[in-house]
Coordinates of C-alpha atoms in Angstrom, one line a residue:
Chain V
M1 CA 56.5 0.6 91.2
K2 CA 55.1 0.8 87.8
L3 CA 52.8 -2.0 86.7
L4 CA 54.0 -1.8 83.1
E5 CA 56.9 0.1 81.7
I6 CA 57.8 0.1 78.0
K7 CA 61.1 1.8 77.0
H8 CA 62.2 2.7 73.5
L9 CA 60.4 -0.3 72.0
N10 CA 60.9 -1.0 68.3
K11 CA 59.5 -3.9 66.3
S12 CA 60.1 -4.6 62.7
F13 CA 59.1 -7.5 60.5
G14 CA 61.8 -7.5 57.8
K15 CA 62.1 -4.0 56.6
K16 CA 58.6 -3.0 57.8
E17 CA 58.7 -1.0 61.0
I18 CA 55.5 -1.9 63.0
L19 CA 56.4 -0.1 66.3
K20 CA 58.6 2.9 66.5
D21 CA 60.2 4.0 69.8
V22 CA 57.2 3.3 71.9
N23 CA 57.4 4.5 75.5
L24 CA 54.6 3.9 77.9
S25 CA 54.2 3.5 81.6
L26 CA 51.1 2.5 83.5
T27 CA 50.2 2.3 87.1
G28 CA 47.8 -0.1 88.9
G29 CA 44.1 0.5 89.4
K30 CA 43.3 2.0 86.0
I31 CA 41.3 1.1 82.9
I32 CA 43.2 2.1 79.8
G33 CA 41.9 2.3 76.3
L34 CA 44.5 1.5 73.6
L35 CA 42.9 3.2 70.6
G36 CA 44.1 3.2 67.0
K37 CA 43.0 2.4 63.5
N38 CA 43.4 -1.0 61.9
G39 CA 47.1 -1.8 61.3
A40 CA 48.3 0.9 63.8
G41 CA 50.2 -1.6 65.8
K42 CA 47.8 -2.3 68.7
T43 CA 47.9 -6.1 68.5
T44 CA 51.7 -6.2 67.9
L45 CA 52.2 -4.1 71.0
I46 CA 49.9 -6.4 73.0
K47 CA 51.6 -9.5 71.8
I48 CA 55.0 -8.1 72.9
I49 CA 53.7 -7.3 76.4
N50 CA 52.4 -10.9 76.5
D51 CA 55.8 -12.2 75.5
L52 CA 54.4 -13.8 72.3
L53 CA 56.6 -11.7 70.1
T54 CA 60.2 -10.5 70.8
P55 CA 61.0 -6.8 70.4
T56 CA 63.6 -5.8 67.8
S57 CA 65.0 -3.4 70.4
G58 CA 63.9 -1.8 73.6
E59 CA 62.5 -3.1 76.9
V60 CA 59.2 -4.2 78.4
L61 CA 59.0 -4.5 82.2
V62 CA 56.0 -5.9 84.1
K63 CA 56.2 -5.1 87.8
G64 CA 59.8 -4.2 87.3
K65 CA 60.8 -7.5 85.7
K66 CA 61.4 -8.3 82.1
V67 CA 58.5 -10.2 80.5
G68 CA 58.6 -14.0 80.6
I69 CA 57.1 -16.8 82.6
E70 CA 56.6 -14.7 85.7
S71 CA 54.8 -11.9 83.9
K72 CA 52.5 -14.5 82.3
K73 CA 51.3 -15.5 85.8
V74 CA 50.1 -12.0 86.5
I75 CA 48.7 -11.0 83.1
S76 CA 45.3 -12.3 82.0
Y77 CA 45.1 -12.0 78.2
L78 CA 42.2 -12.1 75.9
P79 CA 43.5 -12.5 72.3
E80 CA 41.8 -11.3 69.2
R81 CA 41.2 -14.8 68.0
T82 CA 40.1 -17.7 70.1
Y83 CA 42.7 -20.4 70.9
L84 CA 40.4 -22.8 72.7
N85 CA 39.8 -26.3 71.4
K86 CA 36.3 -26.1 70.1
Q87 CA 35.7 -29.8 70.6
M88 CA 35.6 -29.1 74.3
K89 CA 32.6 -28.4 76.4
V90 CA 32.5 -25.1 78.4
S91 CA 32.9 -27.1 81.6
E92 CA 36.0 -28.8 80.3
V93 CA 37.5 -25.5 79.3
I94 CA 36.9 -24.3 82.9
E95 CA 38.8 -27.4 84.2
Y96 CA 41.6 -26.6 81.7
F97 CA 41.9 -23.0 83.0
K98 CA 41.9 -24.3 86.6
D99 CA 44.9 -26.5 85.8
F100 CA 46.7 -23.7 84.0
Y101 CA 46.2 -20.8 86.3
D102 CA 46.5 -20.7 90.1
D103 CA 44.5 -17.5 90.3
F104 CA 41.5 -18.8 88.3
D105 CA 38.2 -18.7 90.2
A106 CA 36.0 -21.5 88.7
D107 CA 33.0 -20.5 90.8
K108 CA 33.1 -17.0 89.6
A109 CA 33.4 -18.1 86.0
K110 CA 30.3 -20.4 86.4
K111 CA 28.3 -17.6 87.9
L112 CA 29.2 -15.2 85.1
L113 CA 28.4 -17.8 82.5
N114 CA 25.0 -18.4 84.1
D115 CA 24.3 -14.6 84.1
L116 CA 24.9 -14.6 80.4
D117 CA 22.7 -17.6 79.9
L118 CA 25.5 -19.7 78.6
D119 CA 25.2 -23.5 79.2
I120 CA 28.4 -25.0 80.6
N121 CA 27.5 -28.4 79.2
E122 CA 27.5 -27.1 75.7
H123 CA 30.3 -27.8 73.2
L124 CA 32.0 -24.7 71.9
T125 CA 31.4 -25.8 68.3
K126 CA 27.7 -25.6 68.9
M127 CA 28.0 -21.9 70.0
S128 CA 27.8 -18.8 67.8
K129 CA 30.9 -16.7 67.4
G130 CA 29.5 -14.1 69.8
M131 CA 28.8 -16.7 72.5
Q132 CA 32.3 -18.1 72.2
E133 CA 33.7 -14.6 72.7
K134 CA 31.6 -14.2 75.8
V135 CA 32.9 -17.5 77.2
Q136 CA 36.5 -16.5 76.5
L137 CA 36.0 -13.1 78.2
V138 CA 34.4 -14.7 81.2
L139 CA 37.4 -17.0 81.6
V140 CA 39.9 -14.2 81.3
M141 CA 38.0 -12.0 83.8
S142 CA 37.7 -14.9 86.3
R143 CA 41.4 -14.8 87.0
A144 CA 42.7 -12.6 89.8
A145 CA 45.5 -11.0 87.7
D146 CA 47.4 -7.8 88.1
L147 CA 47.0 -6.8 84.5
Y148 CA 44.2 -7.7 82.1
I149 CA 44.8 -7.2 78.5
L150 CA 41.7 -7.4 76.3
D151 CA 42.3 -7.3 72.5
E152 CA 39.1 -6.2 70.8
P153 CA 36.7 -7.7 73.4
L154 CA 33.5 -6.3 71.9
G155 CA 34.0 -7.1 68.2
G156 CA 31.5 -9.8 67.8
V157 CA 28.9 -9.1 70.5
D158 CA 25.6 -7.3 70.2
P159 CA 25.2 -3.8 71.8
A160 CA 23.0 -5.1 74.7
T161 CA 25.7 -7.6 75.7
R162 CA 28.4 -5.0 75.3
D163 CA 26.9 -3.1 78.2
Y164 CA 26.9 -6.3 80.3
I165 CA 30.5 -7.0 79.3
L166 CA 31.6 -3.5 80.3
D167 CA 29.9 -3.9 83.7
T168 CA 31.6 -7.3 84.0
I169 CA 34.9 -5.7 83.4
L170 CA 34.2 -2.9 85.8
S171 CA 33.0 -5.0 88.7
N172 CA 35.5 -7.9 88.3
F173 CA 38.9 -6.5 88.0
N174 CA 40.8 -6.7 91.2
E175 CA 41.5 -3.7 93.3
G176 CA 44.9 -2.4 92.3
A177 CA 44.8 -4.3 89.0
S178 CA 44.8 -2.5 85.6
V179 CA 42.9 -3.3 82.4
I180 CA 44.1 -2.5 78.9
I181 CA 41.4 -2.6 76.3
S182 CA 42.3 -2.3 72.7
T183 CA 39.4 -1.4 70.4
H184 CA 38.2 0.8 67.6
L185 CA 34.6 0.8 69.1
I186 CA 35.4 3.9 71.1
S187 CA 32.0 5.3 71.8
D188 CA 30.8 2.0 73.4
I189 CA 33.6 1.9 76.0
E190 CA 34.8 5.4 76.6
R191 CA 32.7 6.0 79.7
I192 CA 34.7 3.4 81.7
L193 CA 38.2 4.5 80.6
D194 CA 40.5 6.3 83.0
E195 CA 43.2 6.9 80.4
V196 CA 43.4 6.8 76.7
V197 CA 46.4 5.9 74.6
F198 CA 46.2 6.8 70.9
I199 CA 48.5 4.8 68.6
D200 CA 49.0 5.6 65.0
N201 CA 51.5 4.2 62.5
G202 CA 53.5 2.4 65.2
K203 CA 53.8 5.5 67.4
I204 CA 52.1 6.6 70.6
I205 CA 50.8 10.1 69.7
L206 CA 48.7 10.8 72.8
H207 CA 48.4 9.5 76.4
S208 CA 45.9 11.4 78.6
D209 CA 43.4 11.1 81.4
S210 CA 40.1 10.7 79.5
D211 CA 38.0 13.3 81.5
E212 CA 40.8 15.8 81.2
L213 CA 40.9 15.3 77.4
R214 CA 37.1 15.7 77.2
K215 CA 37.3 18.9 79.2
K216 CA 40.2 20.3 77.1
E217 CA 38.7 19.5 73.7
N218 CA 35.1 19.9 74.7
A219 CA 34.3 16.7 72.9
S220 CA 33.9 12.9 73.3
I221 CA 37.0 10.7 73.0
D222 CA 35.3 9.2 69.9
D223 CA 35.0 12.7 68.3
I224 CA 38.6 13.6 69.1
F225 CA 39.8 10.3 67.7
R226 CA 37.8 10.8 64.5
R227 CA 39.1 14.3 64.1
M228 CA 42.7 13.2 64.6
F229 CA 42.5 10.3 62.2
K230 CA 40.4 11.7 59.5
C231 CA 41.2 9.9 56.3
Chain I
M1 CA 17.0 4.0 87.6
E2 CA 19.1 3.9 84.5
F3 CA 21.9 6.5 84.5
T4 CA 22.9 7.9 81.1
F5 CA 26.1 9.8 80.4
D6 CA 26.9 12.2 77.6
N7 CA 30.4 11.2 76.2
N8 CA 31.0 14.9 75.3
I9 CA 31.1 16.0 79.0
P10 CA 33.6 14.7 81.5
I11 CA 31.9 11.8 83.3
Y12 CA 32.9 13.1 86.8
I13 CA 31.1 16.3 86.2
Q14 CA 27.9 14.4 85.3
L15 CA 28.3 12.3 88.4
L16 CA 28.7 15.4 90.4
D17 CA 25.4 16.6 89.0
Y18 CA 23.6 13.3 89.9
M19 CA 25.0 13.5 93.4
K20 CA 23.9 17.1 93.9
I21 CA 20.4 16.1 93.0
Y22 CA 20.5 13.3 95.5
L23 CA 21.6 15.7 98.2
I24 CA 19.1 18.4 97.3
S25 CA 16.1 16.0 97.0
G26 CA 17.0 14.3 100.3
V27 CA 17.8 10.8 98.9
F28 CA 20.8 11.3 101.3
K29 CA 20.0 13.5 104.2
C30 CA 22.2 15.7 106.4
G31 CA 24.5 13.5 108.5
D32 CA 23.7 10.3 106.5
K33 CA 26.5 7.8 105.8
L34 CA 27.1 7.5 102.1
P35 CA 27.7 4.1 100.3
S36 CA 31.4 3.3 99.5
V37 CA 33.1 4.5 96.3
R38 CA 32.8 0.9 94.9
E39 CA 29.1 0.7 95.7
F40 CA 28.4 4.0 94.0
A41 CA 30.5 3.0 91.0
V42 CA 28.4 -0.2 90.6
T43 CA 25.2 1.8 90.9
F44 CA 26.2 4.4 88.3
K45 CA 28.1 1.8 86.2
V46 CA 31.2 3.9 86.1
N47 CA 34.9 3.5 86.8
P48 CA 35.6 3.6 90.6
N49 CA 38.4 6.2 90.0
T50 CA 35.9 8.5 88.2
M51 CA 33.5 8.1 91.1
Q52 CA 36.3 8.9 93.6
K53 CA 37.0 12.1 91.7
A54 CA 33.4 13.2 91.8
L55 CA 33.2 12.5 95.6
A56 CA 36.5 14.4 96.1
E57 CA 34.9 17.3 94.4
L58 CA 31.8 17.2 96.6
E59 CA 34.1 17.1 99.6
S60 CA 36.0 20.1 98.5
M61 CA 32.7 21.9 98.1
K62 CA 32.0 20.9 101.8
L63 CA 28.8 19.0 100.8
I64 CA 30.2 15.8 102.2
Y65 CA 33.0 15.0 104.6
T66 CA 35.2 12.0 105.4
E67 CA 35.4 10.5 108.8
R68 CA 38.7 8.8 109.2
T69 CA 38.3 5.0 108.7
N70 CA 34.6 5.3 108.9
G71 CA 33.6 6.4 105.4
K72 CA 31.9 9.5 103.9
Y73 CA 29.0 11.4 105.3
V74 CA 26.7 14.2 104.1
T75 CA 27.4 17.5 105.8
K76 CA 25.5 18.2 109.0
D77 CA 25.0 21.8 108.0
E78 CA 21.5 22.1 106.5
K79 CA 22.3 25.6 105.3
V80 CA 24.9 24.3 102.9
I81 CA 22.3 22.0 101.3
E82 CA 19.8 24.9 101.2
K83 CA 22.3 27.0 99.5
L84 CA 23.1 24.3 97.0
K85 CA 19.3 23.9 96.2
D86 CA 19.0 27.6 95.7
E87 CA 22.0 27.8 93.3
Y88 CA 20.7 24.8 91.4
A89 CA 17.2 26.3 91.1
I90 CA 18.7 29.5 89.8
T91 CA 20.7 27.7 87.2
L92 CA 17.6 25.8 86.0
A93 CA 15.6 29.0 85.8
K94 CA 18.3 30.8 83.9
S95 CA 18.5 28.1 81.3
Y96 CA 14.7 28.2 80.9
F97 CA 14.8 32.0 80.3
Q98 CA 17.7 31.6 77.9
G99 CA 15.7 29.1 75.9
M100 CA 12.7 31.3 75.8
K101 CA 14.8 34.3 74.7
R102 CA 16.1 32.3 71.8
I103 CA 12.6 32.0 70.5
G104 CA 11.9 35.7 71.0
L105 CA 10.0 35.6 74.3
G106 CA 10.8 38.0 77.2
K107 CA 10.7 37.4 80.9
A108 CA 7.1 38.4 81.4
D109 CA 5.8 36.2 78.6
S110 CA 8.0 33.3 79.8
I111 CA 6.5 33.5 83.3
K112 CA 3.0 33.5 81.7
Y113 CA 3.9 30.2 80.0
L114 CA 5.1 28.8 83.2
E115 CA 1.9 29.6 85.0
G116 CA -0.1 28.1 82.1
I117 CA 1.5 24.7 82.5
K118 CA -0.6 22.2 84.5
E119 CA 1.4 19.7 86.5

């Protein structure tokens, strides 16, 4: 069974078409890069998969079922912007996640936070933007989900921490689970990607195995992307 | 050891190269049991699927073999590793001569340079 299947998906806001006949199917055990320029439709697509936006037409199936309450149980989602109550301490947010998600592993979260030198007794308001992003990523990766969807997980973090985050993603996703990472920082993440999906102007224009693509084009994914989307 | 990867070349091919060096230099000896795919992936900091692909390639080259339910092992045939070492050395030598040719030096001169280098 496919982990994720998207069929003839369209989404419009008023007269503006954001997604146009998107078809995509993903299996388990893969890390997929969702790559596109600003405004290409990445976040809209991700929000639809997470049932936060309704499609204008078309279908999104997670493990064979239409998205809804059940799919939220198996998808661990890192949104672009934080939704956490910043008045809370990190330890309180951990409790909050424990209440919300059966598959949340609080010990794992504490261990990862400790590795990143983040103090669980600190209030989120006292932390920098990059630190808050790290906390959020740790929470998301500490769930034993089937599908992790990370929308721009590296935006606000320094290059040294990026490497640690990539390793965290690599070593913490469940066997059989898949990870979708949306980003435009391609060169930083391409080494861990199994597959790449290029999205432009609301359409999927390429879906390929990343090493096959490198071999075929004799170039890095980053170069291929730049060539294709040259302004 | 830090492993670096060039994004312009398929990652599994670069992993294959690291693994060949491990086998030639005897980090893993004939008949040794290899770490699991996951363990390798953590060491190299790569995707387990990519590591799997590199190991499958090594297996098709008969450099390693899988023992059902028991994991992967280095070939017991020392000749295979010797041959790999020979091929690898030739490739390195060829690329040296090519580089020297580009700056206008022939084989004889190139060998003189080699002999002049103190280790």
